[in-house]
XYZ file of C-alpha atoms in Angstrom:
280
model
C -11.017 -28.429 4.212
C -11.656 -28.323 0.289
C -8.537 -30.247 -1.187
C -6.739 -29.327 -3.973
C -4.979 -30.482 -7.255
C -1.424 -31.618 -6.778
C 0.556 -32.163 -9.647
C 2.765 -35.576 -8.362
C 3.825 -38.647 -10.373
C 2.120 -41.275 -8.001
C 0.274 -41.694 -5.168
C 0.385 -44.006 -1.700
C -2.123 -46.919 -2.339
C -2.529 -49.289 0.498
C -0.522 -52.882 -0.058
C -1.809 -55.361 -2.767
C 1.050 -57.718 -4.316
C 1.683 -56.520 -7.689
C 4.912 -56.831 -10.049
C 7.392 -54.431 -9.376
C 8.431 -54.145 -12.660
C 4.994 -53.566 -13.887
C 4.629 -49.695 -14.612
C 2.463 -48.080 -12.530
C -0.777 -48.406 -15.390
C 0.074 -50.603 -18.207
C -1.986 -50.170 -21.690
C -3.840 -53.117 -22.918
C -5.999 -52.902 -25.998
C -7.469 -50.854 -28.298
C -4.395 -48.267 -28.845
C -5.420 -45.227 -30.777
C -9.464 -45.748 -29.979
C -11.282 -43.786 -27.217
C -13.078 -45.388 -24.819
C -16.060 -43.929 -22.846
C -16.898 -46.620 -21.119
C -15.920 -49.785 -19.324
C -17.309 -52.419 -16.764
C -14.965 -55.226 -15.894
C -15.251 -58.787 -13.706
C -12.185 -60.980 -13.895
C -10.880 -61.746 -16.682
C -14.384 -59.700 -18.682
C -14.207 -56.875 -19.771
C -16.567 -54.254 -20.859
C -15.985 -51.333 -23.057
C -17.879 -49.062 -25.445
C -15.900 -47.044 -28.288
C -15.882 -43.145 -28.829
C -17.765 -43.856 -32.163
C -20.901 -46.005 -30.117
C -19.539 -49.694 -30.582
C -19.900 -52.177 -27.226
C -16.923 -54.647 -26.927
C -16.288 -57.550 -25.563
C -12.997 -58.727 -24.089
C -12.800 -62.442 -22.244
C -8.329 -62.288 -22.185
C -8.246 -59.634 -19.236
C -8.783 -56.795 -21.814
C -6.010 -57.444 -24.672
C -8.470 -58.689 -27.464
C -12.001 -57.685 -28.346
C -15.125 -58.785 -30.045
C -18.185 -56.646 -31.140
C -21.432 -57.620 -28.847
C -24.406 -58.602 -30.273
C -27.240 -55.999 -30.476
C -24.588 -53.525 -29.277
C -26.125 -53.065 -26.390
C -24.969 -49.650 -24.162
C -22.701 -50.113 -20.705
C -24.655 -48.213 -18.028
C -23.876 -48.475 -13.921
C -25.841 -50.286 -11.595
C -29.251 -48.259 -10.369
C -27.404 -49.258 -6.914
C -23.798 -49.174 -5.917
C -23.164 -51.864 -3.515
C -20.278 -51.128 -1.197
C -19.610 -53.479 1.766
C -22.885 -53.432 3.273
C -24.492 -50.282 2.472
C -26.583 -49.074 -1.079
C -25.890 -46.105 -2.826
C -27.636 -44.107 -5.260
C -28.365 -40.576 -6.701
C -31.928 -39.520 -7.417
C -33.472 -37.929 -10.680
C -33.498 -34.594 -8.908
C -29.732 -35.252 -7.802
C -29.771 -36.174 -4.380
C -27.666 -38.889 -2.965
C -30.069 -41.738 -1.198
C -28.367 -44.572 1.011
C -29.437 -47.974 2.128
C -28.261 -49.829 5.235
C -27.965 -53.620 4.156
C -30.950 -54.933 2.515
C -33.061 -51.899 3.606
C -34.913 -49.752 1.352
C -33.586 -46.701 -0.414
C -33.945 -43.226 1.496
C -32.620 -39.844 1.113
C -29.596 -39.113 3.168
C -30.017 -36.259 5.531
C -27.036 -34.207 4.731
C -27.094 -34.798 1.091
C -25.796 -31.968 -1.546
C -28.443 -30.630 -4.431
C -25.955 -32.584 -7.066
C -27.623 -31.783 -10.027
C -30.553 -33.366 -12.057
C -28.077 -35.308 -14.230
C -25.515 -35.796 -11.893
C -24.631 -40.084 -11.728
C -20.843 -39.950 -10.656
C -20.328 -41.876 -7.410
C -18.177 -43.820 -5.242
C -18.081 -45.893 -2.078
C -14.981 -47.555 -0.456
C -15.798 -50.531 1.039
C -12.552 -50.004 3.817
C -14.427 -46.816 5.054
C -17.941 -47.620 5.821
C -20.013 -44.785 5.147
C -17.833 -42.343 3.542
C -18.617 -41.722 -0.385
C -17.964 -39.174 -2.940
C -20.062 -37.454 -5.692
C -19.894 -35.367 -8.403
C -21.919 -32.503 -9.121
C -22.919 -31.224 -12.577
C -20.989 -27.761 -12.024
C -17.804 -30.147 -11.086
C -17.470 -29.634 -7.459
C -16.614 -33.141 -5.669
C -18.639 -33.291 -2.602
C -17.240 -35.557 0.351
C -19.674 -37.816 2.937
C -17.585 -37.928 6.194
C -18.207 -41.536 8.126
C -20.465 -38.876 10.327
C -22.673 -38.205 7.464
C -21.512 -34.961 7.020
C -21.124 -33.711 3.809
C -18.957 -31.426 2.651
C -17.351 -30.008 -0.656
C -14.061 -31.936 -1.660
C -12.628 -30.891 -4.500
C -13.131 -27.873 -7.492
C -10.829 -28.541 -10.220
C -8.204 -25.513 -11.187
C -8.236 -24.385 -15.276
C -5.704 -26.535 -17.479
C -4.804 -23.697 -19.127
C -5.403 -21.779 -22.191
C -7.763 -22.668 -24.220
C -8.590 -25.569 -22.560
C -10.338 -24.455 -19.680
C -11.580 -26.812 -16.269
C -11.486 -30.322 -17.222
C -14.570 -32.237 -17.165
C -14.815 -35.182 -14.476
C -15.939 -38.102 -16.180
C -15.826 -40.969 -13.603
C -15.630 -41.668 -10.102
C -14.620 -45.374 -8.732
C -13.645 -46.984 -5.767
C -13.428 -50.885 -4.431
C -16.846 -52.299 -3.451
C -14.692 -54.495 -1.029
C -12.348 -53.898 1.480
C -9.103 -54.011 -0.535
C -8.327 -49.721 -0.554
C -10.182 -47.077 0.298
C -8.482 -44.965 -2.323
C -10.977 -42.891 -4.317
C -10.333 -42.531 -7.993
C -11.472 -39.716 -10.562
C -11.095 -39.508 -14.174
C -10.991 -36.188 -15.927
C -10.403 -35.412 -19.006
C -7.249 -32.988 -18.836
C -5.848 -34.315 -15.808
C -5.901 -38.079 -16.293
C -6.724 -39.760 -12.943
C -6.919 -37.754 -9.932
C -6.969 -40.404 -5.835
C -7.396 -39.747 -2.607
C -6.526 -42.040 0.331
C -8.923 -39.926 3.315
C -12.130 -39.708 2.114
C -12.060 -37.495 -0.533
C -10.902 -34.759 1.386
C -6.793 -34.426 -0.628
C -6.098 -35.250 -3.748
C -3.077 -35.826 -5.927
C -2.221 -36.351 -9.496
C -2.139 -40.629 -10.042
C -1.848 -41.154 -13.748
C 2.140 -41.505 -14.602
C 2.263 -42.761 -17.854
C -1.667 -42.594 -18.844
C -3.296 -40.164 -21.377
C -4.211 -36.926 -20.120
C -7.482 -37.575 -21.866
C -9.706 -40.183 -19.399
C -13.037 -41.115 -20.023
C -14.052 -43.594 -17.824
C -13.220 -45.566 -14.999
C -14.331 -48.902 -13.364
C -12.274 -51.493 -10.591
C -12.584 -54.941 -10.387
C -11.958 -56.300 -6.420
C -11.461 -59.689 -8.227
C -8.207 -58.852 -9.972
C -7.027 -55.741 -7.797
C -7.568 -53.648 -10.956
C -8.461 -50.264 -11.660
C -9.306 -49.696 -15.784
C -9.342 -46.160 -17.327
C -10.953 -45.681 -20.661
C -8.914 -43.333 -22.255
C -8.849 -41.250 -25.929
C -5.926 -44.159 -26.402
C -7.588 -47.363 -25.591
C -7.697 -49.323 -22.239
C -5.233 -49.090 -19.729
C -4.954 -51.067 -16.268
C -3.408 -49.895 -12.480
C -3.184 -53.174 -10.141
C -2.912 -51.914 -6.323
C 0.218 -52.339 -4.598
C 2.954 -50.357 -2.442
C 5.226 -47.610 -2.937
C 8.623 -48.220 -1.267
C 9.029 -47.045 1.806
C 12.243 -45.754 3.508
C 14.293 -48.399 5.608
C 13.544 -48.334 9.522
C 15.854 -48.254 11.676
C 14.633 -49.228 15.416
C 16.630 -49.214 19.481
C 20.226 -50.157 18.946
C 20.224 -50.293 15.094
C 19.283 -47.259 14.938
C 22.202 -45.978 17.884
C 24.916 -47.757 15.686
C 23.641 -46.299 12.402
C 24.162 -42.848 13.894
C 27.481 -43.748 14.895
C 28.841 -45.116 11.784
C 27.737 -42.052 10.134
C 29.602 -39.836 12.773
C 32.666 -41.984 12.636
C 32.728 -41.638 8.692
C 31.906 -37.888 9.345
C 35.271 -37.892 11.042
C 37.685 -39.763 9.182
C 37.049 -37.887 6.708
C 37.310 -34.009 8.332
C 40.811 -35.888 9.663
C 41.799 -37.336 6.033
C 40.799 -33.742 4.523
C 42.974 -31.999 7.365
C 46.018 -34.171 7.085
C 46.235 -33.549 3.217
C 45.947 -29.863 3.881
C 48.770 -30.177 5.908
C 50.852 -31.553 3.572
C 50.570 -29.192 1.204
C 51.483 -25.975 3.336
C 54.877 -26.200 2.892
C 55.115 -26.122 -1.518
C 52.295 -23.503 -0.753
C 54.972 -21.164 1.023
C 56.335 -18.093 -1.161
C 60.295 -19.180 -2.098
């Protein structure tokens, strides 16, 4: 079933340790400049400016340096994910290696597009990928190899119209197999099945992202954004307390005793004050 936009502050990542107090993406550098692309590895990072300039960053992403020869930052012809090779053709179908095997075309695989190149792999679920088409519909590969379509972004509203997807990124390695979009109009858009629902997952970014890359090394996710660089590093959401056998039994009977106590306390001081509310 085709999922659909939800508009939530956060989303359920599976458990990394991260700092509590760390909000959920935290800017780094280059406030105020758009950034279109970015490749990171440790403590590199990648990024190329709005107005065509490559960067280079060797603090984690804080301070930057021009590259030499300013050369462009494209993706790998071949997305290693766990074991398997990904890649989309020039005529915009997906093609899938199994280990060190050769390219071929997947069976199933959608007519993306002839300049379609958004795509992403999970490493925690072997076989399932995503992949953007140029009219914007995500299409979903099930574990199967079925595909099917995933996602068709809703209008932002007057006058801005559908927002464009601009990246697609999951972890190479086992660590999540949360699926991450970019857009630019609805900041960063996960899913945790496949591709298959999606929710909002940008509290705090711009609405305005432009690229997107993860880094297994550091836990990281980076969005380029119209204001700089900003970072997500995976960890939980708080869950509610659980409550198991007789802990459970004697929670449920403190709460009726308190229940009671006070109906009692409420009915005694109702009591009390029937006789000054008798007519003289």
């Amino acid at each position: 079933m085709a999922g659909s936009v939800m508009f939530l502050a956060a989303v359920l990542t599976p458990a990394v340790a991260a700092s509590a107090a760390e909000p959920w993406w935290t800017p780094l550098g280059l406030r105020g400049v758009a950034i279109d692309a970015v490749s990171a590895a440790g403590k590199t990072v990648l990024v190329r400016t709005g107005s065509g300039t490559t960067m280079l960053s060797d603090d984690g992403g804080m301070t930057y340096a021009p590259v030499s020869g300013n050369p462009p930052i494209r993706p790998p012809a071949i997305l290693r994910s766990g074991a398997d090779g990904w890649a989309i053709d020039a005529s915009g179908r997906v093609l899938h290696a199994r280990g060190s095997g050769a390219l071929t075309l997947d069976p199933a695989s959608p007519e993306l597009g002839a300049s379609a190149h958004l795509l992403a792999a999970p490493a925690a679920f072997p076989g399932v990928v995503v992949a953007v088409a140029v009219d914007g519909v995500v299409w979903r590969r099930g574990q199967d190899g079925d595909w099917q379509r995933g996602l068709l972004l809703l209008p932002a509203g007057f006058p801005h119209g559908v927002p464009r997807i601009t990246g697609a990124a999951a972890f190479t390695e086992p660590l999540s197999g949360t699926v991450y979009l970019g857009t630019d109009g609805y900041s960063v858009l996960s899913s945790t099945d496949g591709g298959d629902d999606w929710i909002r997952a940008g509290p705090g970014l711009p609405d305005s992202v432009l690229a997107l890359t993860t880094d297994s090394s550091t836990h990281a996710v980076y969005a380029g954004t119209s204001d700089g660089l900003w970072v997500h590093h995976l960890r939980a959401l708080p869950a509610p307390p659980a409550y198991h056998d007789a802990a459970l039994v004697w929670r449920w009977v403190g709460i009726g005793l308190v229940s009671l106590v006070s109906a009692l306390a409420g009915a005694a001081l109702l009591l009390l004050a029937l006789p000054r509310m008798r007519p003289a």
